[in-house]
Amino acid sequence: MGRTPLDTPARQQEVFAAVLHVFADVGYARFNMDLVASRARASKASLYQRWPSKARLIVDALKANMPVLAQPDEGSFAEDVRAIMRSWGEPMPFDLAGIFLGLLEGSRQDADLVRLREEHIDRTYTEPLRVAVDRAKARGELPRDLDAEFLLTALVSTFVLRSAEHDVVGGIVDGLLRPLIG
């Protein structure tokens, strides 16, 4: 009996799950098509035929498993950030910290990964924060001359680095953001 083609949605999801598990386990440098092929019970040639680079395969797997991200309007910047970050942390069947660390590692080594990550992953995650910052500036909660990119980097970095903590979102919003914005 033949294998199910990689272009069927169910089979692709199996492959993407294998990709994210392997990526979280071994990081970017040690990630390779052999490991994915073994875990996904697929041929390495089939993987390369569809995804010519590990950067493309990883980003496609991330896109296929992107959580539904919130775009709240809770009336305050702190509560908007809380809702947005909670949507980031929706339960995933993958090691989110391992994936984030793999992306950071790979981004130091592979310009293609940086480009794909920025284009397909970063913007998706940060766009709701950009909207919340703009609304907060319009309401007078944040100074108009605040560097939004710096603030977004600080929020995202703190979330990534502390994502293993029980209530990382509460810590960021109540322990960092509220005291800063008053």
PDB file of N, CA, C and O in Angstrom, residues 103-171:
ATOM      1  N   LEU A 103      14.383  29.556  16.516  1.00  0.00           N
ATOM      2  CA  LEU A 103      14.280  30.687  15.590  1.00  0.00           C
ATOM      3  C   LEU A 103      15.372  31.719  15.854  1.00  0.00           C
ATOM      4  O   LEU A 103      15.963  32.263  14.918  1.00  0.00           O
ATOM      5  N   LEU A 104      15.636  31.981  17.127  1.00  0.00           N
ATOM      6  CA  LEU A 104      16.703  32.934  17.457  1.00  0.00           C
ATOM      7  C   LEU A 104      18.054  32.417  16.980  1.00  0.00           C
ATOM      8  O   LEU A 104      18.834  33.146  16.366  1.00  0.00           O
ATOM      9  N   GLU A 105      18.319  31.151  17.255  1.00  0.00           N
ATOM     10  CA  GLU A 105      19.578  30.529  16.832  1.00  0.00           C
ATOM     11  C   GLU A 105      19.709  30.570  15.307  1.00  0.00           C
ATOM     12  O   GLU A 105      20.731  30.984  14.757  1.00  0.00           O
ATOM     13  N   GLY A 106      18.680  30.131  14.621  1.00  0.00           N
ATOM     14  CA  GLY A 106      18.720  30.085  13.166  1.00  0.00           C
ATOM     15  C   GLY A 106      18.830  31.449  12.527  1.00  0.00           C
ATOM     16  O   GLY A 106      19.459  31.611  11.476  1.00  0.00           O
ATOM     17  N   SER A 107      18.252  32.444  13.171  1.00  0.00           N
ATOM     18  CA  SER A 107      18.288  33.797  12.626  1.00  0.00           C
ATOM     19  C   SER A 107      19.690  34.394  12.677  1.00  0.00           C
ATOM     20  O   SER A 107      19.991  35.336  11.948  1.00  0.00           O
ATOM     21  N   ARG A 108      20.535  33.849  13.486  1.00  0.00           N
ATOM     22  CA  ARG A 108      21.935  34.299  13.533  1.00  0.00           C
ATOM     23  C   ARG A 108      22.752  33.658  12.413  1.00  0.00           C
ATOM     24  O   ARG A 108      23.840  34.123  12.107  1.00  0.00           O
ATOM     25  N   GLN A 109      22.234  32.581  11.809  1.00  0.00           N
ATOM     26  CA  GLN A 109      22.998  31.801  10.841  1.00  0.00           C
ATOM     27  C   GLN A 109      22.467  31.869   9.419  1.00  0.00           C
ATOM     28  O   GLN A 109      23.217  31.637   8.483  1.00  0.00           O
ATOM     29  N   ASP A 110      21.191  32.123   9.250  1.00  0.00           N
ATOM     30  CA  ASP A 110      20.557  31.920   7.955  1.00  0.00           C
ATOM     31  C   ASP A 110      19.723  33.141   7.557  1.00  0.00           C
ATOM     32  O   ASP A 110      18.646  33.365   8.121  1.00  0.00           O
ATOM     33  N   ALA A 111      20.218  33.898   6.589  1.00  0.00           N
ATOM     34  CA  ALA A 111      19.519  35.100   6.139  1.00  0.00           C
ATOM     35  C   ALA A 111      18.148  34.768   5.537  1.00  0.00           C
ATOM     36  O   ALA A 111      17.207  35.556   5.659  1.00  0.00           O
ATOM     37  N   ASP A 112      18.023  33.600   4.912  1.00  0.00           N
ATOM     38  CA  ASP A 112      16.740  33.181   4.343  1.00  0.00           C
ATOM     39  C   ASP A 112      15.712  32.975   5.454  1.00  0.00           C
ATOM     40  O   ASP A 112      14.559  33.389   5.332  1.00  0.00           O
ATOM     41  N   LEU A 113      16.141  32.380   6.554  1.00  0.00           N
ATOM     42  CA  LEU A 113      15.231  32.202   7.692  1.00  0.00           C
ATOM     43  C   LEU A 113      14.801  33.556   8.242  1.00  0.00           C
ATOM     44  O   LEU A 113      13.619  33.753   8.548  1.00  0.00           O
ATOM     45  N   VAL A 114      15.728  34.490   8.357  1.00  0.00           N
ATOM     46  CA  VAL A 114      15.392  35.830   8.860  1.00  0.00           C
ATOM     47  C   VAL A 114      14.323  36.457   7.979  1.00  0.00           C
ATOM     48  O   VAL A 114      13.304  36.959   8.467  1.00  0.00           O
ATOM     49  N   ARG A 115      14.536  36.420   6.689  1.00  0.00           N
ATOM     50  CA  ARG A 115      13.582  37.022   5.751  1.00  0.00           C
ATOM     51  C   ARG A 115      12.207  36.360   5.850  1.00  0.00           C
ATOM     52  O   ARG A 115      11.184  37.031   5.969  1.00  0.00           O
ATOM     53  N   LEU A 116      12.188  35.037   5.821  1.00  0.00           N
ATOM     54  CA  LEU A 116      10.915  34.308   5.904  1.00  0.00           C
ATOM     55  C   LEU A 116      10.232  34.526   7.251  1.00  0.00           C
ATOM     56  O   LEU A 116       9.013  34.703   7.313  1.00  0.00           O
ATOM     57  N   ARG A 117      11.012  34.504   8.328  1.00  0.00           N
ATOM     58  CA  ARG A 117      10.455  34.710   9.667  1.00  0.00           C
ATOM     59  C   ARG A 117       9.840  36.095   9.784  1.00  0.00           C
ATOM     60  O   ARG A 117       8.716  36.245  10.266  1.00  0.00           O
ATOM     61  N   GLU A 118      10.572  37.111   9.332  1.00  0.00           N
ATOM     62  CA  GLU A 118      10.047  38.475   9.410  1.00  0.00           C
ATOM     63  C   GLU A 118       8.785  38.635   8.571  1.00  0.00           C
ATOM     64  O   GLU A 118       7.815  39.257   9.006  1.00  0.00           O
ATOM     65  N   GLU A 119       8.805  38.069   7.388  1.00  0.00           N
ATOM     66  CA  GLU A 119       7.691  38.210   6.443  1.00  0.00           C
ATOM     67  C   GLU A 119       6.437  37.465   6.897  1.00  0.00           C
ATOM     68  O   GLU A 119       5.319  37.981   6.760  1.00  0.00           O
ATOM     69  N   HIS A 120       6.604  36.273   7.429  1.00  0.00           N
ATOM     70  CA  HIS A 120       5.439  35.422   7.685  1.00  0.00           C
ATOM     71  C   HIS A 120       5.085  35.216   9.158  1.00  0.00           C
ATOM     72  O   HIS A 120       3.936  34.890   9.455  1.00  0.00           O
ATOM     73  N   ILE A 121       6.034  35.365  10.043  1.00  0.00           N
ATOM     74  CA  ILE A 121       5.767  35.062  11.447  1.00  0.00           C
ATOM     75  C   ILE A 121       5.750  36.344  12.284  1.00  0.00           C
ATOM     76  O   ILE A 121       4.753  36.651  12.940  1.00  0.00           O
ATOM     77  N   ASP A 122       6.833  37.101  12.252  1.00  0.00           N
ATOM     78  CA  ASP A 122       6.954  38.280  13.112  1.00  0.00           C
ATOM     79  C   ASP A 122       5.797  39.255  12.919  1.00  0.00           C
ATOM     80  O   ASP A 122       5.194  39.713  13.887  1.00  0.00           O
ATOM     81  N   ARG A 123       5.509  39.577  11.677  1.00  0.00           N
ATOM     82  CA  ARG A 123       4.440  40.555  11.413  1.00  0.00           C
ATOM     83  C   ARG A 123       3.093  40.068  11.933  1.00  0.00           C
ATOM     84  O   ARG A 123       2.307  40.855  12.458  1.00  0.00           O
ATOM     85  N   THR A 124       2.841  38.789  11.779  1.00  0.00           N
ATOM     86  CA  THR A 124       1.568  38.243  12.251  1.00  0.00           C
ATOM     87  C   THR A 124       1.432  38.405  13.754  1.00  0.00           C
ATOM     88  O   THR A 124       0.374  38.758  14.264  1.00  0.00           O
ATOM     89  N   TYR A 125       2.519  38.148  14.475  1.00  0.00           N
ATOM     90  CA  TYR A 125       2.477  38.260  15.935  1.00  0.00           C
ATOM     91  C   TYR A 125       2.487  39.705  16.418  1.00  0.00           C
ATOM     92  O   TYR A 125       1.869  40.025  17.425  1.00  0.00           O
ATOM     93  N   THR A 126       3.208  40.588  15.725  1.00  0.00           N
ATOM     94  CA  THR A 126       3.357  41.947  16.252  1.00  0.00           C
ATOM     95  C   THR A 126       2.304  42.934  15.754  1.00  0.00           C
ATOM     96  O   THR A 126       2.124  43.975  16.380  1.00  0.00           O
ATOM     97  N   GLU A 127       1.612  42.628  14.684  1.00  0.00           N
ATOM     98  CA  GLU A 127       0.617  43.571  14.163  1.00  0.00           C
ATOM     99  C   GLU A 127      -0.449  43.939  15.204  1.00  0.00           C
ATOM    100  O   GLU A 127      -0.783  45.122  15.342  1.00  0.00           O
ATOM    101  N   PRO A 128      -1.008  42.974  15.956  1.00  0.00           N
ATOM    102  CA  PRO A 128      -1.981  43.376  16.982  1.00  0.00           C
ATOM    103  C   PRO A 128      -1.383  44.327  18.023  1.00  0.00           C
ATOM    104  O   PRO A 128      -2.068  45.244  18.495  1.00  0.00           O
ATOM    105  N   LEU A 129      -0.103  44.146  18.370  1.00  0.00           N
ATOM    106  CA  LEU A 129       0.539  45.067  19.311  1.00  0.00           C
ATOM    107  C   LEU A 129       0.699  46.454  18.697  1.00  0.00           C
ATOM    108  O   LEU A 129       0.521  47.465  19.386  1.00  0.00           O
ATOM    109  N   ARG A 130       1.039  46.526  17.411  1.00  0.00           N
ATOM    110  CA  ARG A 130       1.181  47.831  16.740  1.00  0.00           C
ATOM    111  C   ARG A 130      -0.148  48.596  16.779  1.00  0.00           C
ATOM    112  O   ARG A 130      -0.179  49.790  17.043  1.00  0.00           O
ATOM    113  N   VAL A 131      -1.239  47.884  16.513  1.00  0.00           N
ATOM    114  CA  VAL A 131      -2.564  48.512  16.557  1.00  0.00           C
ATOM    115  C   VAL A 131      -2.857  49.000  17.976  1.00  0.00           C
ATOM    116  O   VAL A 131      -3.336  50.118  18.173  1.00  0.00           O
ATOM    117  N   ALA A 132      -2.540  48.188  18.977  1.00  0.00           N
ATOM    118  CA  ALA A 132      -2.781  48.572  20.377  1.00  0.00           C
ATOM    119  C   ALA A 132      -1.938  49.789  20.759  1.00  0.00           C
ATOM    120  O   ALA A 132      -2.417  50.679  21.475  1.00  0.00           O
ATOM    121  N   VAL A 133      -0.679  49.847  20.307  1.00  0.00           N
ATOM    122  CA  VAL A 133       0.185  51.001  20.587  1.00  0.00           C
ATOM    123  C   VAL A 133      -0.414  52.253  19.953  1.00  0.00           C
ATOM    124  O   VAL A 133      -0.499  53.306  20.604  1.00  0.00           O
ATOM    125  N   ASP A 134      -0.833  52.168  18.702  1.00  0.00           N
ATOM    126  CA  ASP A 134      -1.424  53.332  18.031  1.00  0.00           C
ATOM    127  C   ASP A 134      -2.669  53.818  18.755  1.00  0.00           C
ATOM    128  O   ASP A 134      -2.864  55.027  18.939  1.00  0.00           O
ATOM    129  N   ARG A 135      -3.518  52.888  19.191  1.00  0.00           N
ATOM    130  CA  ARG A 135      -4.722  53.274  19.940  1.00  0.00           C
ATOM    131  C   ARG A 135      -4.352  53.915  21.271  1.00  0.00           C
ATOM    132  O   ARG A 135      -4.970  54.904  21.693  1.00  0.00           O
ATOM    133  N   ALA A 136      -3.358  53.352  21.952  1.00  0.00           N
ATOM    134  CA  ALA A 136      -2.931  53.893  23.246  1.00  0.00           C
ATOM    135  C   ALA A 136      -2.354  55.300  23.087  1.00  0.00           C
ATOM    136  O   ALA A 136      -2.578  56.174  23.937  1.00  0.00           O
ATOM    137  N   LYS A 137      -1.608  55.529  22.013  1.00  0.00           N
ATOM    138  CA  LYS A 137      -1.096  56.876  21.749  1.00  0.00           C
ATOM    139  C   LYS A 137      -2.249  57.847  21.502  1.00  0.00           C
ATOM    140  O   LYS A 137      -2.256  58.967  22.010  1.00  0.00           O
ATOM    141  N   ALA A 138      -3.245  57.420  20.738  1.00  0.00           N
ATOM    142  CA  ALA A 138      -4.401  58.273  20.439  1.00  0.00           C
ATOM    143  C   ALA A 138      -5.197  58.593  21.698  1.00  0.00           C
ATOM    144  O   ALA A 138      -5.745  59.693  21.825  1.00  0.00           O
ATOM    145  N   ARG A 139      -5.257  57.638  22.656  1.00  0.00           N
ATOM    146  CA  ARG A 139      -5.971  57.864  23.926  1.00  0.00           C
ATOM    147  C   ARG A 139      -5.133  58.654  24.921  1.00  0.00           C
ATOM    148  O   ARG A 139      -5.619  59.003  25.984  1.00  0.00           O
ATOM    149  N   GLY A 140      -3.855  58.864  24.618  1.00  0.00           N
ATOM    150  CA  GLY A 140      -2.982  59.583  25.541  1.00  0.00           C
ATOM    151  C   GLY A 140      -2.353  58.696  26.605  1.00  0.00           C
ATOM    152  O   GLY A 140      -1.715  59.199  27.535  1.00  0.00           O
ATOM    153  N   GLU A 141      -2.498  57.393  26.489  1.00  0.00           N
ATOM    154  CA  GLU A 141      -1.892  56.475  27.465  1.00  0.00           C
ATOM    155  C   GLU A 141      -0.390  56.351  27.268  1.00  0.00           C
ATOM    156  O   GLU A 141       0.336  56.073  28.220  1.00  0.00           O
ATOM    157  N   LEU A 142       0.044  56.493  26.030  1.00  0.00           N
ATOM    158  CA  LEU A 142       1.465  56.405  25.701  1.00  0.00           C
ATOM    159  C   LEU A 142       1.880  57.704  25.025  1.00  0.00           C
ATOM    160  O   LEU A 142       1.085  58.293  24.274  1.00  0.00           O
ATOM    161  N   PRO A 143       3.117  58.147  25.268  1.00  0.00           N
ATOM    162  CA  PRO A 143       3.582  59.372  24.603  1.00  0.00           C
ATOM    163  C   PRO A 143       3.603  59.193  23.086  1.00  0.00           C
ATOM    164  O   PRO A 143       3.945  58.133  22.580  1.00  0.00           O
ATOM    165  N   ARG A 144       3.237  60.224  22.377  1.00  0.00           N
ATOM    166  CA  ARG A 144       3.191  60.163  20.914  1.00  0.00           C
ATOM    167  C   ARG A 144       4.570  59.886  20.312  1.00  0.00           C
ATOM    168  O   ARG A 144       4.661  59.286  19.259  1.00  0.00           O
ATOM    169  N   ASP A 145       5.634  60.319  20.990  1.00  0.00           N
ATOM    170  CA  ASP A 145       6.978  60.118  20.441  1.00  0.00           C
ATOM    171  C   ASP A 145       7.623  58.805  20.912  1.00  0.00           C
ATOM    172  O   ASP A 145       8.789  58.555  20.628  1.00  0.00           O
ATOM    173  N   LEU A 146       6.851  57.964  21.576  1.00  0.00           N
ATOM    174  CA  LEU A 146       7.363  56.666  22.016  1.00  0.00           C
ATOM    175  C   LEU A 146       7.796  55.842  20.805  1.00  0.00           C
ATOM    176  O   LEU A 146       7.087  55.789  19.800  1.00  0.00           O
ATOM    177  N   ASP A 147       8.953  55.215  20.898  1.00  0.00           N
ATOM    178  CA  ASP A 147       9.447  54.352  19.822  1.00  0.00           C
ATOM    179  C   ASP A 147       8.707  53.011  19.905  1.00  0.00           C
ATOM    180  O   ASP A 147       9.053  52.154  20.722  1.00  0.00           O
ATOM    181  N   ALA A 148       7.704  52.853  19.073  1.00  0.00           N
ATOM    182  CA  ALA A 148       6.864  51.650  19.120  1.00  0.00           C
ATOM    183  C   ALA A 148       7.665  50.386  18.850  1.00  0.00           C
ATOM    184  O   ALA A 148       7.430  49.355  19.483  1.00  0.00           O
ATOM    185  N   GLU A 149       8.614  50.441  17.942  1.00  0.00           N
ATOM    186  CA  GLU A 149       9.408  49.242  17.621  1.00  0.00           C
ATOM    187  C   GLU A 149      10.219  48.788  18.821  1.00  0.00           C
ATOM    188  O   GLU A 149      10.350  47.593  19.064  1.00  0.00           O
ATOM    189  N   PHE A 150      10.762  49.739  19.577  1.00  0.00           N
ATOM    190  CA  PHE A 150      11.521  49.387  20.782  1.00  0.00           C
ATOM    191  C   PHE A 150      10.603  48.736  21.807  1.00  0.00           C
ATOM    192  O   PHE A 150      10.955  47.727  22.423  1.00  0.00           O
ATOM    193  N   LEU A 151       9.426  49.317  21.991  1.00  0.00           N
ATOM    194  CA  LEU A 151       8.471  48.758  22.948  1.00  0.00           C
ATOM    195  C   LEU A 151       8.037  47.362  22.516  1.00  0.00           C
ATOM    196  O   LEU A 151       7.999  46.433  23.339  1.00  0.00           O
ATOM    197  N   LEU A 152       7.731  47.177  21.238  1.00  0.00           N
ATOM    198  CA  LEU A 152       7.325  45.860  20.745  1.00  0.00           C
ATOM    199  C   LEU A 152       8.439  44.841  20.951  1.00  0.00           C
ATOM    200  O   LEU A 152       8.188  43.712  21.386  1.00  0.00           O
ATOM    201  N   THR A 153       9.669  45.232  20.662  1.00  0.00           N
ATOM    202  CA  THR A 153      10.806  44.327  20.857  1.00  0.00           C
ATOM    203  C   THR A 153      10.931  43.943  22.326  1.00  0.00           C
ATOM    204  O   THR A 153      11.157  42.771  22.650  1.00  0.00           O
ATOM    205  N   ALA A 154      10.769  44.904  23.220  1.00  0.00           N
ATOM    206  CA  ALA A 154      10.862  44.620  24.656  1.00  0.00           C
ATOM    207  C   ALA A 154       9.763  43.655  25.098  1.00  0.00           C
ATOM    208  O   ALA A 154      10.017  42.696  25.841  1.00  0.00           O
ATOM    209  N   LEU A 155       8.539  43.882  24.632  1.00  0.00           N
ATOM    210  CA  LEU A 155       7.424  43.015  25.024  1.00  0.00           C
ATOM    211  C   LEU A 155       7.598  41.601  24.465  1.00  0.00           C
ATOM    212  O   LEU A 155       7.451  40.616  25.195  1.00  0.00           O
ATOM    213  N   VAL A 156       7.917  41.508  23.184  1.00  0.00           N
ATOM    214  CA  VAL A 156       8.081  40.192  22.552  1.00  0.00           C
ATOM    215  C   VAL A 156       9.260  39.451  23.176  1.00  0.00           C
ATOM    216  O   VAL A 156       9.153  38.261  23.510  1.00  0.00           O
ATOM    217  N   SER A 157      10.370  40.133  23.350  1.00  0.00           N
ATOM    218  CA  SER A 157      11.569  39.487  23.917  1.00  0.00           C
ATOM    219  C   SER A 157      11.304  38.972  25.320  1.00  0.00           C
ATOM    220  O   SER A 157      11.706  37.856  25.662  1.00  0.00           O
ATOM    221  N   THR A 158      10.649  39.769  26.127  1.00  0.00           N
ATOM    222  CA  THR A 158      10.338  39.337  27.491  1.00  0.00           C
ATOM    223  C   THR A 158       9.427  38.123  27.460  1.00  0.00           C
ATOM    224  O   THR A 158       9.638  37.156  28.198  1.00  0.00           O
ATOM    225  N   PHE A 159       8.434  38.147  26.586  1.00  0.00           N
ATOM    226  CA  PHE A 159       7.528  37.002  26.463  1.00  0.00           C
ATOM    227  C   PHE A 159       8.298  35.742  26.063  1.00  0.00           C
ATOM    228  O   PHE A 159       8.137  34.676  26.647  1.00  0.00           O
ATOM    229  N   VAL A 160       9.159  35.862  25.064  1.00  0.00           N
ATOM    230  CA  VAL A 160       9.915  34.711  24.564  1.00  0.00           C
ATOM    231  C   VAL A 160      10.851  34.175  25.639  1.00  0.00           C
ATOM    232  O   VAL A 160      10.893  32.972  25.903  1.00  0.00           O
ATOM    233  N   LEU A 161      11.595  35.057  26.265  1.00  0.00           N
ATOM    234  CA  LEU A 161      12.593  34.624  27.244  1.00  0.00           C
ATOM    235  C   LEU A 161      11.979  34.074  28.520  1.00  0.00           C
ATOM    236  O   LEU A 161      12.593  33.268  29.212  1.00  0.00           O
ATOM    237  N   ARG A 162      10.760  34.499  28.829  1.00  0.00           N
ATOM    238  CA  ARG A 162      10.127  34.065  30.077  1.00  0.00           C
ATOM    239  C   ARG A 162       8.929  33.149  29.832  1.00  0.00           C
ATOM    240  O   ARG A 162       8.158  32.886  30.736  1.00  0.00           O
ATOM    241  N   SER A 163       8.771  32.656  28.602  1.00  0.00           N
ATOM    242  CA  SER A 163       7.562  31.913  28.227  1.00  0.00           C
ATOM    243  C   SER A 163       7.334  30.636  29.040  1.00  0.00           C
ATOM    244  O   SER A 163       6.220  30.136  29.088  1.00  0.00           O
ATOM    245  N   ALA A 164       8.360  30.125  29.685  1.00  0.00           N
ATOM    246  CA  ALA A 164       8.182  28.910  30.484  1.00  0.00           C
ATOM    247  C   ALA A 164       7.555  29.202  31.847  1.00  0.00           C
ATOM    248  O   ALA A 164       7.122  28.287  32.534  1.00  0.00           O
ATOM    249  N   GLU A 165       7.490  30.462  32.237  1.00  0.00           N
ATOM    250  CA  GLU A 165       6.921  30.817  33.540  1.00  0.00           C
ATOM    251  C   GLU A 165       5.415  30.624  33.538  1.00  0.00           C
ATOM    252  O   GLU A 165       4.753  30.782  32.517  1.00  0.00           O
ATOM    253  N   HIS A 166       4.892  30.334  34.709  1.00  0.00           N
ATOM    254  CA  HIS A 166       3.463  30.054  34.848  1.00  0.00           C
ATOM    255  C   HIS A 166       2.598  31.214  34.361  1.00  0.00           C
ATOM    256  O   HIS A 166       1.707  31.025  33.549  1.00  0.00           O
ATOM    257  N   ASP A 167       2.844  32.419  34.861  1.00  0.00           N
ATOM    258  CA  ASP A 167       2.012  33.556  34.457  1.00  0.00           C
ATOM    259  C   ASP A 167       2.871  34.654  33.861  1.00  0.00           C
ATOM    260  O   ASP A 167       2.941  35.760  34.384  1.00  0.00           O
ATOM    261  N   VAL A 168       3.538  34.329  32.770  1.00  0.00           N
ATOM    262  CA  VAL A 168       4.415  35.302  32.124  1.00  0.00           C
ATOM    263  C   VAL A 168       3.637  36.536  31.678  1.00  0.00           C
ATOM    264  O   VAL A 168       4.118  37.655  31.809  1.00  0.00           O
ATOM    265  N   VAL A 169       2.419  36.367  31.195  1.00  0.00           N
ATOM    266  CA  VAL A 169       1.634  37.496  30.717  1.00  0.00           C
ATOM    267  C   VAL A 169       1.301  38.431  31.875  1.00  0.00           C
ATOM    268  O   VAL A 169       1.464  39.645  31.772  1.00  0.00           O
ATOM    269  N   GLY A 170       0.872  37.876  32.997  1.00  0.00           N
ATOM    270  CA  GLY A 170       0.588  38.701  34.167  1.00  0.00           C
ATOM    271  C   GLY A 170       1.826  39.438  34.650  1.00  0.00           C
ATOM    272  O   GLY A 170       1.759  40.614  35.023  1.00  0.00           O
ATOM    273  N   GLY A 171       2.961  38.760  34.628  1.00  0.00           N
ATOM    274  CA  GLY A 171       4.210  39.398  35.034  1.00  0.00           C
ATOM    275  C   GLY A 171       4.579  40.554  34.133  1.00  0.00           C
ATOM    276  O   GLY A 171       5.012  41.612  34.605  1.00  0.00           O
TER     277      GLY A 171
END
